[in-house]
Amino acid sequence: MLELKTPREIAAMDVTGTFIAELLDDLEHRAVPGVNLLELEERARQLIAQRGATSCYWDYAPSFGRGPFRNVICLSVNDAVLHGLPHDYVLQNGDLLSMDIAVSVDGWVADCARSIIVGDPRPEDERLIAATEKALTAGIAAAVPGNRLGDISAAIGAVAAEYGYPVNTEFGGHGLGRTMHEDPHVSNTGRAGRGLTLRPGLTLALEPWFAAGTDKIVYDPDGWTIRSADGSRTSHSEHTIAITDGPALVLTRREHVAASAL
């Protein structure tokens, strides 16, 4: 069941999204060789508590996880891409780190993911991250009223094809608002002109994620961390957006959306 948001509700989600962007900026600066993933988890907890926000991950227990999840951020390294359980791991030079977080502020949720390279980059990792970021930008550009949900999926999938990366369809984007997961599901590939017609007030988390060599996934023994089945590196980029009468608003960017855009 779809729930369209009012301009005031979208503005509230934008407050949450801006906080998330600032939190990820903070963690990105701290993610250097020698830093433990548990230090990043602890810092995320501190920032959430200081803001008076609520983690959407804590006690999350979906059917696919070995729950409940008892962390506030997903930290996935190298061949890990989704739901990475923070653990006692010291970041190494050249690691590819994906950070994914969703929080609620005053009852409104935003969700965002960012992939970065720790220390010295490898060109192939830079290319992989660029692909997910470009796919996210393409998906956002397709998120205009009158288009279909399949137009977003097709735009994301076209970028994956351009770069030669396969696409997994088991996990993708989703609606959100009062809760972290609402209808509809947003696949990272699809056919243009198909599916739900996009309407102003619809809020979505778009999250292209690619593995360099496969669309198959495996789970760690922790029951949460998802890796590429062939051990190839992975990248994950995500923004929370709102459909408007014009271009979509990106709510998880570093600056608040202008009031005139709502």
Coordinates of C-alpha atoms in Angstrom, one line a residue:
M1 CA 0.0 0.0 0.0
L2 CA 1.5 3.3 -1.1
E3 CA 1.5 6.3 1.2
L4 CA 2.1 9.7 -0.6
K5 CA 3.8 12.3 1.6
T6 CA 2.8 15.9 2.0
P7 CA 5.3 18.7 1.5
R8 CA 5.5 19.1 5.3
E9 CA 6.3 15.4 5.7
I10 CA 8.9 15.5 2.9
A11 CA 10.5 18.5 4.7
A12 CA 10.7 16.4 7.9
M13 CA 12.3 13.5 6.0
D14 CA 14.8 16.0 4.6
V15 CA 15.9 17.0 8.1
T16 CA 16.6 13.3 8.7
G17 CA 18.4 12.9 5.4
T18 CA 20.6 15.9 6.0
F19 CA 21.6 14.4 9.4
I20 CA 22.5 11.1 7.7
A21 CA 24.6 12.9 5.1
E22 CA 26.5 14.7 7.8
L23 CA 27.0 11.4 9.8
L24 CA 28.4 9.7 6.7
D25 CA 30.7 12.6 6.1
D26 CA 32.1 12.2 9.6
L27 CA 32.6 8.5 9.2
E28 CA 34.2 8.9 5.8
H29 CA 36.9 11.2 7.3
R30 CA 37.5 8.7 10.1
A31 CA 37.7 5.6 7.8
V32 CA 41.5 5.5 7.3
P33 CA 44.0 2.5 7.4
G34 CA 44.3 1.3 11.0
V35 CA 40.8 2.2 12.1
N36 CA 38.6 -0.6 13.4
L37 CA 35.1 -1.1 12.1
L38 CA 33.9 -1.2 15.7
E39 CA 35.2 2.4 16.1
L40 CA 33.0 3.6 13.2
E41 CA 30.0 1.8 14.7
E42 CA 30.6 3.5 18.1
R43 CA 31.0 6.9 16.4
A44 CA 27.7 6.4 14.6
R45 CA 26.0 5.5 17.9
Q46 CA 27.4 8.7 19.5
L47 CA 26.1 10.9 16.7
I48 CA 22.7 9.3 16.6
A49 CA 22.4 9.7 20.4
Q50 CA 23.6 13.3 20.3
R51 CA 21.0 14.1 17.6
G52 CA 18.2 12.4 19.5
A53 CA 17.6 10.2 16.5
T54 CA 16.6 6.5 16.5
S55 CA 18.4 3.8 14.6
C56 CA 16.2 1.8 12.1
Y57 CA 18.6 -1.1 12.2
W58 CA 18.7 -1.8 15.9
D59 CA 16.6 -4.9 16.6
Y60 CA 15.7 -5.2 12.9
A61 CA 14.8 -8.8 12.3
P62 CA 13.8 -9.6 8.7
S63 CA 13.2 -13.1 7.4
F64 CA 16.6 -13.2 5.6
G65 CA 18.7 -12.2 8.6
R66 CA 19.9 -14.1 11.7
G67 CA 18.5 -11.4 13.9
P68 CA 17.9 -9.3 15.6
F69 CA 20.5 -6.8 14.2
R70 CA 22.3 -5.2 17.1
N71 CA 24.2 -2.4 15.4
V72 CA 23.2 1.0 14.0
I73 CA 25.1 0.9 10.7
C74 CA 26.1 -1.7 8.0
L75 CA 29.8 -1.7 7.2
S76 CA 30.7 -3.9 4.3
V77 CA 34.3 -4.4 3.2
N78 CA 35.6 -5.4 -0.3
D79 CA 33.6 -8.4 -1.5
A80 CA 30.9 -7.7 1.1
V81 CA 28.2 -5.4 -0.2
L82 CA 25.0 -5.4 1.9
H83 CA 24.1 -5.8 5.6
G84 CA 27.7 -5.9 6.7
L85 CA 27.8 -6.7 10.4
P86 CA 30.3 -4.4 12.1
H87 CA 33.0 -6.6 13.7
D88 CA 36.6 -6.5 14.9
Y89 CA 38.3 -5.7 11.7
V90 CA 41.0 -3.1 11.2
L91 CA 40.8 -1.3 7.8
Q92 CA 43.7 -1.9 5.5
N93 CA 45.1 0.4 2.8
G94 CA 43.1 -0.1 -0.4
D95 CA 40.0 -1.5 1.2
L96 CA 36.7 -0.7 -0.4
L97 CA 34.2 0.2 2.4
S98 CA 30.4 0.5 1.9
M99 CA 28.5 2.3 4.7
D100 CA 24.7 2.0 4.8
I101 CA 22.5 3.7 7.5
A102 CA 18.9 4.5 8.1
V103 CA 17.6 6.5 11.0
S104 CA 14.5 8.2 12.2
V105 CA 14.3 11.8 13.5
D106 CA 11.0 12.9 15.0
G107 CA 9.3 9.8 13.4
W108 CA 10.5 10.3 9.9
V109 CA 13.0 8.0 8.2
A110 CA 15.8 8.5 5.6
D111 CA 18.2 5.9 4.3
C112 CA 21.6 6.4 2.5
A113 CA 24.6 4.4 1.5
R114 CA 28.1 5.4 0.3
S115 CA 31.1 3.5 -0.9
I116 CA 34.6 4.8 -0.4
I117 CA 38.2 3.6 -0.8
V118 CA 40.3 3.5 2.3
G119 CA 43.8 4.9 1.6
D120 CA 45.2 4.4 -1.8
P121 CA 42.7 3.5 -4.5
R122 CA 42.8 0.8 -7.2
P123 CA 41.5 2.0 -10.6
E124 CA 39.1 -0.9 -10.9
D125 CA 37.6 0.0 -7.5
E126 CA 37.2 3.6 -8.5
R127 CA 35.4 2.5 -11.7
L128 CA 33.1 0.2 -9.7
I129 CA 32.1 3.0 -7.3
A130 CA 31.7 5.4 -10.2
A131 CA 29.3 2.9 -11.8
T132 CA 27.0 2.7 -8.8
E133 CA 27.1 6.5 -8.4
K134 CA 26.3 7.1 -12.0
A135 CA 23.5 4.5 -11.9
L136 CA 22.0 6.3 -8.8
T137 CA 22.1 9.6 -10.7
A138 CA 20.4 8.0 -13.7
G139 CA 17.7 6.5 -11.5
I140 CA 17.0 9.8 -9.8
A141 CA 16.8 11.6 -13.2
A142 CA 14.1 9.1 -14.2
A143 CA 12.1 9.7 -11.1
V144 CA 9.7 12.2 -12.4
P145 CA 5.9 12.3 -12.3
G146 CA 4.2 10.4 -15.2
N147 CA 7.2 8.0 -15.6
R148 CA 6.9 4.4 -14.4
L149 CA 8.8 2.6 -11.7
G150 CA 10.3 0.5 -14.5
D151 CA 11.9 3.7 -15.9
I152 CA 13.9 4.0 -12.8
S153 CA 14.9 0.4 -12.8
A154 CA 15.8 0.5 -16.5
A155 CA 17.9 3.6 -16.1
I156 CA 19.9 1.9 -13.3
G157 CA 20.3 -1.3 -15.2
A158 CA 21.4 0.5 -18.4
V159 CA 24.4 2.0 -16.5
A160 CA 25.3 -1.5 -15.1
A161 CA 25.2 -2.8 -18.7
E162 CA 27.3 0.2 -19.9
Y163 CA 30.0 -0.8 -17.4
G164 CA 29.7 -4.5 -17.9
Y165 CA 28.5 -5.3 -14.4
P166 CA 25.8 -8.0 -13.8
V167 CA 22.8 -7.0 -11.7
N168 CA 21.4 -9.0 -8.7
T169 CA 17.6 -8.5 -8.3
E170 CA 17.2 -10.1 -4.9
F171 CA 17.7 -6.8 -3.1
G172 CA 17.0 -3.3 -4.4
G173 CA 15.4 0.0 -3.5
H174 CA 12.2 0.6 -1.6
G175 CA 9.6 3.0 -0.4
L176 CA 10.1 4.6 3.1
G177 CA 8.6 7.2 5.3
R178 CA 7.4 6.5 8.8
T179 CA 9.2 3.1 8.6
M180 CA 12.3 2.0 6.9
H181 CA 10.6 -0.3 4.3
E182 CA 7.4 0.6 2.6
D183 CA 6.0 -0.3 -0.9
P184 CA 7.1 -0.3 -3.6
H185 CA 10.2 -2.5 -4.2
V186 CA 12.5 -0.8 -6.8
S187 CA 14.6 -3.3 -8.8
N188 CA 18.0 -2.4 -10.0
T189 CA 17.1 -3.5 -13.5
G190 CA 13.9 -3.6 -15.4
R191 CA 11.9 -2.6 -18.4
A192 CA 11.0 1.0 -19.1
G193 CA 7.3 1.9 -19.3
R194 CA 6.3 -0.8 -16.9
G195 CA 5.0 -0.8 -13.3
L196 CA 3.6 1.8 -11.0
T197 CA 3.1 5.4 -12.3
L198 CA 5.2 7.8 -10.3
R199 CA 3.2 10.5 -8.5
P200 CA 4.3 13.6 -6.4
G201 CA 4.6 12.7 -2.8
L202 CA 6.1 9.2 -3.3
T203 CA 9.3 8.8 -1.3
L204 CA 11.9 6.2 -2.3
A205 CA 15.3 4.9 -1.4
L206 CA 17.1 4.1 -4.6
E207 CA 20.2 1.9 -4.1
P208 CA 22.1 0.4 -7.0
W209 CA 24.7 -2.1 -5.9
F210 CA 27.0 -4.1 -8.2
A211 CA 29.6 -6.8 -7.8
A212 CA 32.4 -6.6 -10.4
G213 CA 32.1 -10.2 -11.5
T214 CA 28.8 -11.8 -10.6
D215 CA 25.1 -11.3 -9.8
K216 CA 25.2 -14.2 -7.3
I217 CA 25.5 -13.7 -3.5
V218 CA 26.5 -15.7 -0.5
Y219 CA 25.9 -15.1 3.3
D220 CA 28.6 -15.0 6.0
P221 CA 28.1 -17.3 9.0
D222 CA 26.9 -14.2 10.9
G223 CA 23.7 -14.6 9.0
W224 CA 23.7 -11.0 7.8
T225 CA 26.7 -10.0 5.7
I226 CA 26.1 -10.5 2.0
R227 CA 29.1 -11.0 -0.3
S228 CA 29.7 -11.6 -4.0
A229 CA 29.7 -15.3 -4.7
D230 CA 32.9 -15.1 -6.6
G231 CA 34.8 -12.9 -4.2
S232 CA 34.9 -9.9 -6.5
R233 CA 34.7 -6.4 -5.1
T234 CA 31.4 -4.6 -4.6
S235 CA 30.0 -1.1 -4.4
H236 CA 26.7 0.3 -3.0
S237 CA 25.3 3.9 -3.5
E238 CA 21.9 5.0 -2.1
H239 CA 19.9 8.2 -1.7
T240 CA 16.4 8.9 -0.3
I241 CA 14.4 10.9 -2.8
A242 CA 11.0 12.5 -3.1
I243 CA 8.9 12.7 -6.3
T244 CA 7.7 16.2 -6.9
D245 CA 6.0 18.1 -9.8
G246 CA 9.4 18.4 -11.4
P247 CA 12.8 16.8 -10.8
A248 CA 13.1 14.5 -7.8
L249 CA 14.4 16.0 -4.6
V250 CA 17.4 14.2 -3.0
L251 CA 16.8 14.3 0.7
T252 CA 20.1 12.6 1.8
R253 CA 22.5 15.2 0.5
R254 CA 24.6 17.6 2.5
E255 CA 22.3 20.6 2.3
H256 CA 18.7 21.0 3.1
V257 CA 16.2 21.0 0.2
A258 CA 15.1 24.6 -0.5
A259 CA 11.6 25.3 0.9
S260 CA 10.6 26.5 -2.6
A261 CA 11.2 23.1 -4.0
L262 CA 8.7 21.4 -1.7

